[in-house]
Coordinates of C-alpha atoms (C1' of nucleotides) in Angstrom, one line a residue:
Chain A
M194 CA 0.0 0.0 0.0
P195 CA 1.1 3.6 -0.7
P196 CA 1.3 6.2 2.0
E197 CA -2.3 7.1 2.5
T198 CA -3.0 9.2 5.5
I199 CA 0.4 10.7 5.6
N200 CA 0.5 12.0 2.0
R201 CA -3.1 13.1 1.6
C202 CA -2.5 16.4 3.2
P203 CA 1.0 17.2 1.9
L204 CA -0.4 16.4 -1.6
K205 CA -2.7 19.4 -1.4
T206 CA 0.1 21.5 0.0
R207 CA 2.4 20.4 -2.8
E208 CA -0.2 21.4 -5.4
E209 CA -0.4 24.8 -3.9
E210 CA 3.4 25.0 -3.7
I211 CA 3.7 24.2 -7.4
M212 CA 1.0 26.8 -8.3
D213 CA 2.7 29.4 -6.1
K214 CA 6.0 29.0 -7.8
A215 CA 4.4 29.0 -11.2
L216 CA 2.6 32.3 -10.4
E217 CA 5.8 33.8 -9.0
M218 CA 7.6 32.9 -12.2
M219 CA 4.9 34.4 -14.4
T220 CA 4.8 37.6 -12.4
A221 CA 8.5 37.9 -12.8
Q222 CA 8.9 36.9 -16.4
G223 CA 5.5 37.1 -18.0
V224 CA 3.1 34.3 -19.0
A225 CA 5.6 33.1 -21.6
G226 CA 8.2 33.0 -18.9
L227 CA 6.5 30.0 -17.4
T228 CA 8.2 26.8 -18.6
I229 CA 7.8 23.4 -17.3
D230 CA 11.5 22.8 -17.3
K231 CA 12.2 26.0 -15.5
L232 CA 9.4 25.3 -13.0
V233 CA 10.9 21.9 -12.3
A234 CA 14.2 23.6 -11.6
N235 CA 12.6 25.9 -9.0
V236 CA 10.5 23.3 -7.2
P237 CA 11.7 20.4 -5.1
Y238 CA 9.8 17.9 -7.3
S239 CA 10.5 16.4 -10.6
K240 CA 8.7 16.8 -13.9
G241 CA 6.9 13.5 -13.5
T242 CA 5.5 14.6 -10.2
I243 CA 4.2 17.8 -11.6
Y244 CA 2.5 15.9 -14.4
N245 CA 1.0 13.8 -11.7
H246 CA -0.9 16.8 -10.3
F247 CA -1.6 18.6 -13.5
T248 CA -2.4 17.1 -16.9
C249 CA -0.5 19.8 -18.8
K250 CA 0.8 23.4 -18.6
E251 CA -2.7 24.7 -19.4
D252 CA -4.1 22.8 -16.5
I253 CA -1.7 24.6 -14.2
L254 CA -2.9 27.9 -15.6
T255 CA -6.6 27.0 -15.2
G256 CA -5.8 25.9 -11.6
L257 CA -4.3 29.3 -10.9
C258 CA -7.2 31.0 -12.5
N259 CA -9.7 29.1 -10.3
R260 CA -7.8 30.0 -7.2
S261 CA -8.0 33.6 -8.4
V262 CA -11.8 33.5 -8.9
Q263 CA -12.2 32.1 -5.4
N264 CA -10.2 35.0 -4.0
L265 CA -12.2 37.4 -6.1
Y266 CA -15.4 35.9 -4.7
D267 CA -14.3 36.5 -1.2
L268 CA -13.6 40.1 -2.0
F269 CA -17.0 40.5 -3.6
C270 CA -18.7 39.2 -0.5
H271 CA -16.7 41.6 1.6
A272 CA -17.7 44.4 -0.7
A273 CA -21.4 43.4 -0.5
S274 CA -21.2 43.8 3.3
F275 CA -20.6 47.6 2.9
N276 CA -22.7 49.5 5.3
G277 CA -24.8 51.6 3.0
S278 CA -27.4 51.7 0.3
S279 CA -27.8 48.9 -2.3
R280 CA -26.3 51.1 -5.0
E281 CA -23.3 51.8 -2.8
K282 CA -22.9 48.0 -2.4
I283 CA -23.1 47.2 -6.1
L284 CA -20.6 50.0 -6.8
A285 CA -18.4 48.5 -4.1
I286 CA -18.3 45.2 -6.0
G287 CA -17.1 47.0 -9.1
Y288 CA -14.5 48.8 -7.0
A289 CA -13.4 45.5 -5.5
Y290 CA -13.0 44.0 -9.0
M291 CA -10.8 46.9 -9.9
L292 CA -8.7 46.6 -6.7
Y293 CA -8.2 42.9 -7.3
S294 CA -7.0 43.5 -10.9
L295 CA -4.5 46.1 -9.7
L296 CA -3.2 44.0 -6.7
H297 CA -3.0 40.8 -8.7
P298 CA -2.4 41.7 -12.4
T299 CA -0.9 38.4 -13.3
E300 CA -3.9 36.5 -11.9
F301 CA -6.3 38.9 -13.5
M302 CA -4.9 38.4 -16.9
L303 CA -4.9 34.7 -16.3
V304 CA -8.7 34.8 -15.9
I305 CA -8.9 36.1 -19.4
S306 CA -6.3 33.8 -21.0
A307 CA -7.9 30.8 -19.3
K308 CA -11.1 31.5 -21.2
T309 CA -9.1 31.2 -24.5
P310 CA -10.0 27.9 -26.2
S311 CA -6.4 27.1 -26.7
I312 CA -6.0 27.0 -22.9
F313 CA -9.4 26.0 -21.6
E314 CA -9.8 23.1 -24.0
K315 CA -6.6 21.5 -22.8
A316 CA -7.3 21.8 -19.1
S317 CA -8.6 18.7 -17.2
D318 CA -12.3 18.1 -16.9
K319 CA -12.0 18.4 -13.1
R320 CA -10.6 21.9 -13.3
R321 CA -13.0 22.9 -16.1
E322 CA -16.0 22.0 -14.0
Q323 CA -14.5 23.7 -11.0
H324 CA -14.1 26.9 -13.0
L325 CA -17.7 27.0 -14.2
A326 CA -18.9 26.4 -10.6
L327 CA -16.8 29.2 -9.3
E328 CA -17.9 31.6 -12.0
H329 CA -21.5 30.8 -11.0
K330 CA -20.7 31.6 -7.4
L331 CA -19.2 34.9 -8.4
L332 CA -22.3 35.9 -10.3
D333 CA -24.5 34.9 -7.5
S334 CA -22.8 37.3 -5.1
I335 CA -23.8 40.1 -7.5
L336 CA -27.3 38.8 -7.9
H337 CA -27.6 38.9 -4.1
V338 CA -27.1 42.6 -4.0
I339 CA -29.5 43.1 -6.9
S340 CA -32.3 41.3 -5.2
E341 CA -31.5 43.4 -2.1
G342 CA -31.9 46.6 -4.2
L343 CA -35.2 45.3 -5.5
T344 CA -36.7 44.4 -2.2
E345 CA -35.6 47.7 -0.8
G346 CA -37.3 49.5 -3.7
D347 CA -34.1 51.3 -4.8
F348 CA -34.8 50.3 -8.4
K349 CA -37.3 48.4 -10.5
L350 CA -36.8 45.9 -13.3
Q351 CA -37.7 47.5 -16.6
N352 CA -37.7 46.6 -20.3
H353 CA -38.2 42.9 -19.4
L354 CA -34.7 42.7 -17.9
S355 CA -34.2 39.8 -15.5
P356 CA -32.0 40.2 -12.4
A357 CA -29.4 37.9 -14.1
Q358 CA -29.3 40.3 -17.1
V359 CA -28.8 43.3 -14.8
A360 CA -26.0 41.4 -13.0
F361 CA -24.4 40.5 -16.3
A362 CA -24.7 44.0 -17.6
L363 CA -22.8 45.4 -14.6
W364 CA -20.2 42.6 -14.7
S365 CA -19.4 42.9 -18.4
M366 CA -19.2 46.6 -18.2
C367 CA -16.7 46.5 -15.3
F368 CA -14.8 43.7 -17.1
G369 CA -14.4 45.7 -20.3
T370 CA -13.3 48.8 -18.6
I371 CA -10.8 47.2 -16.4
L372 CA -9.4 45.1 -19.2
L373 CA -9.0 48.0 -21.6
L374 CA -7.4 50.3 -19.0
H375 CA -5.3 47.7 -17.3
E376 CA -1.6 48.5 -16.8
S377 CA -0.7 45.0 -17.8
L378 CA -1.9 45.7 -21.3
D379 CA 0.3 47.8 -23.4
R380 CA -1.3 51.1 -23.5
C381 CA -4.1 51.5 -26.0
S382 CA -4.2 54.9 -27.6
V383 CA -6.9 55.8 -25.1
R384 CA -5.0 54.7 -22.1
T385 CA -2.9 57.9 -21.9
E386 CA -5.8 60.2 -20.9
M387 CA -7.8 57.7 -18.9
K388 CA -7.5 56.8 -15.2
L389 CA -8.9 53.4 -14.3
E390 CA -10.5 54.3 -11.0
R391 CA -12.3 57.4 -12.4
E392 CA -13.5 55.8 -15.5
L393 CA -14.8 52.7 -13.8
I394 CA -16.9 54.8 -11.4
N395 CA -18.1 56.9 -14.3
H396 CA -19.2 53.9 -16.3
A397 CA -20.8 52.2 -13.4
N398 CA -22.7 55.3 -12.5
L399 CA -23.9 55.8 -16.1
M400 CA -25.3 52.3 -16.2
L401 CA -26.8 52.5 -12.7
D402 CA -28.5 55.8 -13.7
G403 CA -29.8 54.0 -16.8
L404 CA -31.3 51.4 -14.5
N405 CA -32.9 54.2 -12.4
W406 CA -31.1 52.8 -9.4
Q407 CA -31.5 55.3 -6.5
P408 CA -29.8 57.5 -5.5
Y409 CA -28.8 59.0 -8.8
T410 CA -25.3 60.2 -9.6
Q411 CA -26.3 63.8 -9.0
A412 CA -28.2 63.1 -5.8
H413 CA -25.4 61.7 -3.8
D414 CA -21.8 62.5 -2.9
W415 CA -20.0 59.5 -4.5
N416 CA -16.6 60.8 -3.8
E417 CA -17.5 60.5 -0.2
T418 CA -18.6 56.9 -0.7
I419 CA -15.4 56.0 -2.5
K420 CA -13.4 57.6 0.3
Q421 CA -15.3 55.2 2.6
Y422 CA -14.4 52.3 0.4
K423 CA -10.8 53.2 0.8
T424 CA -10.7 53.8 4.5
D425 CA -13.4 51.5 5.9
L426 CA -14.0 48.7 3.4
F427 CA -10.6 48.0 1.8
P428 CA -8.0 49.6 4.0
N429 CA -5.7 46.6 3.7
E430 CA -6.0 46.4 0.0
I431 CA -5.4 50.1 -0.4
R432 CA -2.3 49.9 1.7
Q433 CA -1.0 47.0 -0.3
L434 CA -1.6 48.9 -3.4
K435 CA 0.3 51.9 -2.3
Q436 CA 3.2 49.7 -1.3
L437 CA 3.1 48.1 -4.7
Q438 CA 3.2 51.4 -6.4
T439 CA 6.2 52.8 -4.5
T440 CA 8.3 49.8 -5.3
Chain B
M188 CA 21.2 46.6 -57.7
P189 CA 18.2 44.6 -56.6
P190 CA 14.9 44.5 -58.3
E191 CA 13.3 47.8 -57.3
T192 CA 10.2 48.8 -59.3
I193 CA 9.2 45.3 -60.2
N194 CA 9.3 43.8 -56.8
R195 CA 7.9 46.6 -54.7
C196 CA 4.3 45.7 -55.5
P197 CA 4.5 41.9 -55.4
L198 CA 6.2 42.2 -52.0
K199 CA 3.1 43.7 -50.5
T200 CA 1.0 41.1 -52.2
R201 CA 3.2 38.4 -50.7
E202 CA 2.8 39.8 -47.3
E203 CA -0.9 39.6 -47.6
E204 CA -0.7 36.1 -49.0
I205 CA 1.3 34.9 -46.0
M206 CA -1.2 36.6 -43.6
D207 CA -4.1 35.2 -45.4
K208 CA -2.8 31.7 -45.1
A209 CA -1.9 32.2 -41.5
L210 CA -5.4 33.4 -40.7
E211 CA -6.9 30.4 -42.6
M212 CA -4.8 28.0 -40.6
M213 CA -5.8 29.7 -37.3
T214 CA -9.5 29.6 -38.2
A215 CA -9.2 25.9 -39.0
Q216 CA -7.0 24.8 -36.1
G217 CA -7.1 27.5 -33.5
V218 CA -4.4 30.0 -32.6
A219 CA -2.2 27.2 -31.4
G220 CA -2.6 25.6 -34.7
L221 CA -0.5 28.2 -36.4
T222 CA 3.1 27.0 -36.7
I223 CA 5.8 28.6 -38.7
D224 CA 6.8 25.2 -40.1
K225 CA 3.2 24.4 -41.1
L226 CA 2.8 27.9 -42.5
V227 CA 5.9 27.3 -44.6
A228 CA 4.5 24.1 -45.9
N229 CA 1.3 25.8 -47.0
V230 CA 2.9 28.8 -48.7
P231 CA 5.1 29.0 -51.8
Y232 CA 7.8 30.6 -49.8
S233 CA 10.5 29.4 -47.5
K234 CA 10.9 30.0 -43.8
G235 CA 13.6 32.5 -44.5
T236 CA 11.4 34.6 -46.7
I237 CA 8.7 34.7 -44.1
Y238 CA 11.2 35.9 -41.5
N239 CA 12.1 38.5 -44.0
H240 CA 8.7 40.0 -43.8
F241 CA 7.9 39.4 -40.2
T242 CA 10.4 39.4 -37.3
C243 CA 8.6 36.5 -35.5
K244 CA 5.4 34.7 -35.1
E245 CA 4.0 37.4 -32.9
D246 CA 4.7 39.9 -35.6
I247 CA 2.4 38.0 -38.0
L248 CA -0.3 38.0 -35.3
T249 CA 0.0 41.7 -34.8
G250 CA 0.0 42.3 -38.5
L251 CA -3.3 40.3 -38.8
C252 CA -4.7 42.2 -35.9
N253 CA -3.9 45.5 -37.6
R254 CA -5.6 44.5 -40.8
S255 CA -8.5 43.5 -38.6
V256 CA -8.8 46.9 -36.9
Q257 CA -8.7 48.6 -40.3
N258 CA -11.6 46.5 -41.5
L259 CA -13.4 47.3 -38.3
Y260 CA -12.8 51.0 -38.8
D261 CA -14.4 50.7 -42.3
L262 CA -17.4 49.0 -40.8
F263 CA -17.7 51.7 -38.1
C264 CA -17.7 54.4 -40.7
H265 CA -20.4 52.6 -42.6
A266 CA -22.4 52.3 -39.4
A267 CA -22.0 56.0 -38.7
S268 CA -23.6 56.7 -42.0
F269 CA -26.9 55.3 -40.9
N270 CA -29.8 57.5 -41.9
G271 CA -31.3 58.3 -38.5
S272 CA -30.8 60.0 -35.1
S273 CA -27.4 60.3 -33.5
R274 CA -28.4 57.7 -30.9
E275 CA -29.3 55.3 -33.7
K276 CA -25.9 55.9 -35.2
I277 CA -24.0 55.2 -32.0
L278 CA -26.0 52.1 -31.4
A279 CA -25.3 51.1 -35.0
I280 CA -21.6 51.2 -34.2
G281 CA -22.0 48.8 -31.3
Y282 CA -24.1 46.6 -33.6
A283 CA -21.3 46.7 -36.2
Y284 CA -18.8 45.7 -33.6
M285 CA -20.9 42.7 -32.7
L286 CA -21.4 41.7 -36.3
Y287 CA -17.7 41.9 -37.0
S288 CA -17.0 39.7 -34.0
L289 CA -19.4 37.1 -35.2
L290 CA -18.3 37.2 -38.8
H291 CA -14.6 37.1 -38.0
P292 CA -14.2 35.4 -34.7
T293 CA -10.6 34.5 -35.2
E294 CA -9.7 38.0 -36.0
F295 CA -11.7 39.4 -33.1
M296 CA -10.0 37.1 -30.6
L297 CA -6.7 38.2 -32.2
V298 CA -7.4 41.8 -31.3
I299 CA -7.4 40.7 -27.7
S300 CA -4.5 38.4 -27.7
A301 CA -2.4 41.0 -29.6
K302 CA -2.8 43.2 -26.6
T303 CA -1.2 40.6 -24.4
P304 CA 2.3 41.7 -23.4
S305 CA 3.7 38.3 -24.4
I306 CA 2.6 39.0 -28.0
F307 CA 2.7 42.7 -28.3
E308 CA 6.2 43.1 -26.8
K309 CA 7.6 40.8 -29.4
A310 CA 6.1 42.4 -32.4
S311 CA 8.2 44.8 -34.4
D312 CA 8.2 48.5 -33.7
K313 CA 6.7 49.2 -37.1
R314 CA 3.6 47.1 -36.5
R315 CA 3.3 48.3 -32.9
E316 CA 3.1 52.0 -34.0
Q317 CA 0.7 51.0 -36.8
H318 CA -1.5 49.4 -34.2
L319 CA -1.7 52.4 -32.0
A320 CA -2.4 54.7 -34.9
L321 CA -5.2 52.4 -36.1
E322 CA -6.8 52.2 -32.6
H323 CA -6.8 56.0 -32.5
K324 CA -8.6 56.1 -35.8
L325 CA -11.2 53.7 -34.5
L326 CA -11.9 55.8 -31.5
D327 CA -12.1 58.9 -33.7
S328 CA -14.9 57.4 -35.7
I329 CA -16.9 57.0 -32.5
L330 CA -16.0 60.5 -31.3
H331 CA -17.3 61.9 -34.6
V332 CA -20.8 60.5 -33.9
I333 CA -20.6 61.9 -30.3
S334 CA -19.9 65.4 -31.4
E335 CA -22.8 65.0 -33.9
G336 CA -25.1 64.1 -31.0
L337 CA -23.8 67.1 -29.0
T338 CA -24.3 69.6 -31.8
E339 CA -27.8 68.3 -32.6
G340 CA -28.6 68.6 -28.9
D341 CA -29.5 65.0 -28.5
F342 CA -27.6 64.8 -25.2
K343 CA -25.4 67.0 -23.0
L344 CA -22.1 66.3 -21.3
Q345 CA -22.6 66.0 -17.6
N346 CA -20.5 65.2 -14.6
H347 CA -17.4 66.7 -16.2
L348 CA -17.3 63.9 -18.8
S349 CA -15.3 64.7 -21.9
P350 CA -16.4 63.4 -25.3
A351 CA -13.4 61.0 -25.3
Q352 CA -14.7 59.6 -21.9
V353 CA -18.1 59.0 -23.4
A354 CA -16.7 57.3 -26.4
F355 CA -14.5 55.1 -24.2
A356 CA -17.4 54.2 -22.0
L357 CA -19.4 53.0 -24.9
W358 CA -16.5 51.2 -26.4
S359 CA -15.4 49.3 -23.3
M360 CA -19.0 48.4 -22.5
C361 CA -19.5 46.8 -26.0
F362 CA -16.1 45.2 -25.8
G363 CA -16.8 43.5 -22.4
T364 CA -20.2 42.3 -23.5
I365 CA -19.1 40.8 -26.8
L366 CA -16.0 39.3 -25.2
L367 CA -17.9 37.5 -22.4
L368 CA -20.7 36.3 -24.7
H369 CA -18.6 35.4 -27.6
E370 CA -19.0 31.9 -29.1
S371 CA -15.2 31.6 -29.4
L372 CA -14.9 31.6 -25.6
D373 CA -15.9 28.6 -23.8
R374 CA -19.3 29.3 -22.3
C375 CA -19.1 31.1 -19.0
S376 CA -21.7 30.0 -16.6
V377 CA -23.8 33.0 -17.7
R378 CA -23.5 32.3 -21.4
T379 CA -26.3 29.7 -21.3
E380 CA -29.1 32.1 -20.7
M381 CA -27.7 35.1 -22.6
K382 CA -28.0 36.0 -26.2
L383 CA -25.3 38.3 -27.5
E384 CA -27.5 40.6 -29.7
R385 CA -30.2 41.1 -27.1
E386 CA -27.7 41.8 -24.3
L387 CA -25.6 44.2 -26.3
I388 CA -28.6 46.3 -27.2
N389 CA -29.7 46.2 -23.6
H390 CA -26.4 47.3 -22.2
A391 CA -26.0 50.0 -24.8
N392 CA -29.4 51.3 -24.1
L393 CA -28.8 51.3 -20.4
M394 CA -25.7 53.4 -20.8
L395 CA -27.2 55.7 -23.3
D396 CA -30.2 56.3 -21.0
G397 CA -27.7 57.0 -18.3
L398 CA -26.2 59.7 -20.6
N399 CA -29.7 61.1 -21.2
W400 CA -29.1 60.6 -24.9
Q401 CA -32.4 61.2 -26.7
P402 CA -34.6 59.4 -27.6
Y403 CA -34.8 57.3 -24.5
T404 CA -35.2 53.5 -24.6
Q405 CA -38.9 53.9 -23.8
A406 CA -39.5 56.7 -26.3
H407 CA -38.6 54.8 -29.4
D408 CA -39.1 51.5 -31.1
W409 CA -35.6 50.1 -31.1
N410 CA -36.7 46.8 -32.5
E411 CA -37.6 48.7 -35.6
T412 CA -34.2 50.4 -35.7
I413 CA -32.5 47.1 -35.4
K414 CA -34.6 45.7 -38.2
Q415 CA -33.3 48.6 -40.3
Y416 CA -29.8 47.8 -39.4
K417 CA -30.3 44.3 -40.7
T418 CA -32.1 45.1 -43.9
D419 CA -30.7 48.5 -44.9
L420 CA -27.3 49.1 -43.2
F421 CA -25.7 45.6 -43.1
P422 CA -27.7 43.4 -45.5
N423 CA -24.5 41.8 -46.8
E424 CA -23.1 41.1 -43.3
I425 CA -26.4 39.6 -42.2
R426 CA -26.5 37.3 -45.2
Q427 CA -22.9 36.2 -44.6
L428 CA -23.8 35.5 -41.0
K429 CA -26.7 33.3 -41.9
Q430 CA -24.6 31.4 -44.4
L431 CA -22.0 30.9 -41.7
Q432 CA -24.5 29.6 -39.2
T433 CA -26.0 27.1 -41.6
T434 CA -22.7 25.5 -42.4
Chain C
dC96 C1' 13.3 -9.7 5.2
dG97 C1' 10.7 -10.1 0.9
dT98 C1' 6.8 -8.9 -1.7
dT99 C1' 3.6 -5.8 -3.6
dA100 C1' 1.6 -1.3 -4.6
dT101 C1' 2.5 3.4 -5.3
dT102 C1' 5.1 7.4 -6.2
dT103 C1' 9.2 9.8 -8.1
dT104 C1' 12.5 10.4 -11.4
dG105 C1' 15.0 12.3 -15.4
dA106 C1' 16.5 10.7 -19.9
dC107 C1' 14.3 10.6 -24.2
dG108 C1' 11.5 11.6 -28.6
dA109 C1' 8.8 14.8 -31.0
dA110 C1' 7.7 19.4 -32.2
dT111 C1' 8.8 24.0 -32.6
dC112 C1' 11.3 28.4 -33.1
dG113 C1' 14.6 31.4 -35.3
dT114 C1' 19.4 31.7 -37.4
dC115 C1' 22.9 31.7 -40.8
dA116 C1' 25.9 30.2 -44.3
dC117 C1' 25.0 29.3 -48.8
dT118 C1' 22.4 29.6 -53.3
dT119 C1' 19.8 32.0 -56.7
dA120 C1' 18.0 36.0 -59.1
dT121 C1' 18.3 40.6 -60.9
dA122 C1' 20.1 44.8 -62.7
dA123 C1' 23.9 47.9 -63.5
dA124 C1' 28.6 48.2 -65.4
dA125 C1' 32.2 46.8 -68.4
Chain D
dT275 C1' 27.5 39.8 -74.0
dT276 C1' 29.9 39.0 -69.9
dT277 C1' 30.9 40.4 -65.4
dT278 C1' 29.9 41.9 -61.0
dA279 C1' 27.4 43.8 -57.0
dT280 C1' 23.6 43.4 -54.3
dA281 C1' 19.2 41.9 -52.8
dA282 C1' 16.2 38.0 -51.9
dG283 C1' 15.4 33.0 -51.0
dT284 C1' 16.5 28.7 -49.0
dG285 C1' 16.4 24.8 -45.6
dA286 C1' 19.6 22.3 -42.5
dC287 C1' 20.8 23.2 -38.0
dG288 C1' 21.1 24.2 -32.8
dA289 C1' 18.4 25.5 -29.0
dT290 C1' 14.1 25.1 -26.4
dT291 C1' 10.2 23.1 -25.0
dC292 C1' 6.6 19.7 -24.0
dG293 C1' 4.9 15.4 -22.3
dT294 C1' 6.0 10.2 -21.8
dC295 C1' 7.6 6.1 -19.9
dA296 C1' 10.6 2.5 -18.2
dA297 C1' 13.2 2.1 -14.3
dA298 C1' 14.4 3.3 -9.5
dA299 C1' 13.0 4.6 -5.0
dT300 C1' 9.7 4.4 -1.3
dA301 C1' 6.2 2.7 1.8
dA302 C1' 3.0 -0.7 3.6
dC303 C1' 2.2 -5.3 4.8
dG304 C1' 2.8 -10.3 5.6

DNA sequence: CGTTATTTTGACGAATCGTCACTTATAAAA
DNA sequence: TTTTATAAGTGACGATTCGTCAAAATAACG
């Protein structure tokens, strides 16, 4: 018999260990900098062992992506706990999304690349299913705030929009904005004049106004709300971010 | 002396020929299916000649991406020529963006991958500059419709938003929506219940309502406008799309 | 200790990228 | 026409990289 009880736990740790090192290498040398051979050299296991945990390189990437979505989910839940109106909560989720993309650029980019057929198709079924489940969870956390807004009467569904459609509208809008303005991407021509935080808030407010989600942009001091995000809701993340920017 | 006048023209043709074949291979076998060796085998030129036109594989991808942005620009201009209100024109641009992504999925995905540092950094300076210039042109075509809407009094700039910010808001929103709902991406968990055309129009209308861009969603028959897009503005594209879907 | 089941290992084959020394083609000069 | 200079084309080659697999190491059990 093989080592059962003894190895079950270390096995999980080892998987994390491999992913940690892979992420470290990618952060240092870009996605293309991750090489199985180099990874083997930086990890106390051999190539065969790595291929025992992951079916291929793309499987490692998808695994990292999943871990990332889980972390993002946790941050979304924290954002939804903001002590304020439902509109402030939904905006906080968008803000959390942005913070995450800035704090963990490599992982954020990974979430996109992992959606690419060339990567996703090669990943193992196990990690693929995991990914879909996690994504669902993420959307649910947004849906939760939406139903809160509905029950509190802060906005009404119009034009035959379902809550899921509203959630998706907000999500895709944040996603597009962050993606196009992300530092990790080589500056688009627009990038020069645009500041991510400002534009994200603008876009979100435009869409929330379009939804007639109270209070309107004009009827509230949103700068004050954002200040609260920074000081009360995400003080740790803001501090980390400042640290990151000075180095 | 080398062949000057005689070769200058064929050189350009040859470059197109190589890119055409590369695109064909990628459409058939995915982005990973494109291999220099395979490309050499499918083209009447040798590897050395290819490397004479392109510095590396990534340079070919960026070249294809640029060609794609140019085509998209042409489509945007056509959309902006729609015979209707400024809001109808701006919505037509979003619709054109979607049509393009459906008609040329490989090229659409390329526009994203080409923004990835691992690709963009390796491309030649020449193609990088070209890319930025093309992207600027693309944004300008949107800006043009925005200033039209402003001069016609269909909406007003509010909250200190500049025309460029409005253009960017609309662009990034369309981009995010199309990207997340694109067939080329493996279905997100949301994908199942969402239809690209419907959601794109929804999102655009939400944002345009937020901008107070007249006429409001409720005050106009947008289904009729979309029907006009299909029959009057993009009859060829719609036909091609139907052909594509039946095969 | 010996046997059996499992994990770990790294050398290997296959595929791919990009280079470079050499060949071919073309046009000006003799 | 022949020669020569220069550009363009070629494909064999070295260098990487991926993923496999037979053999070695390890652990449990009799």
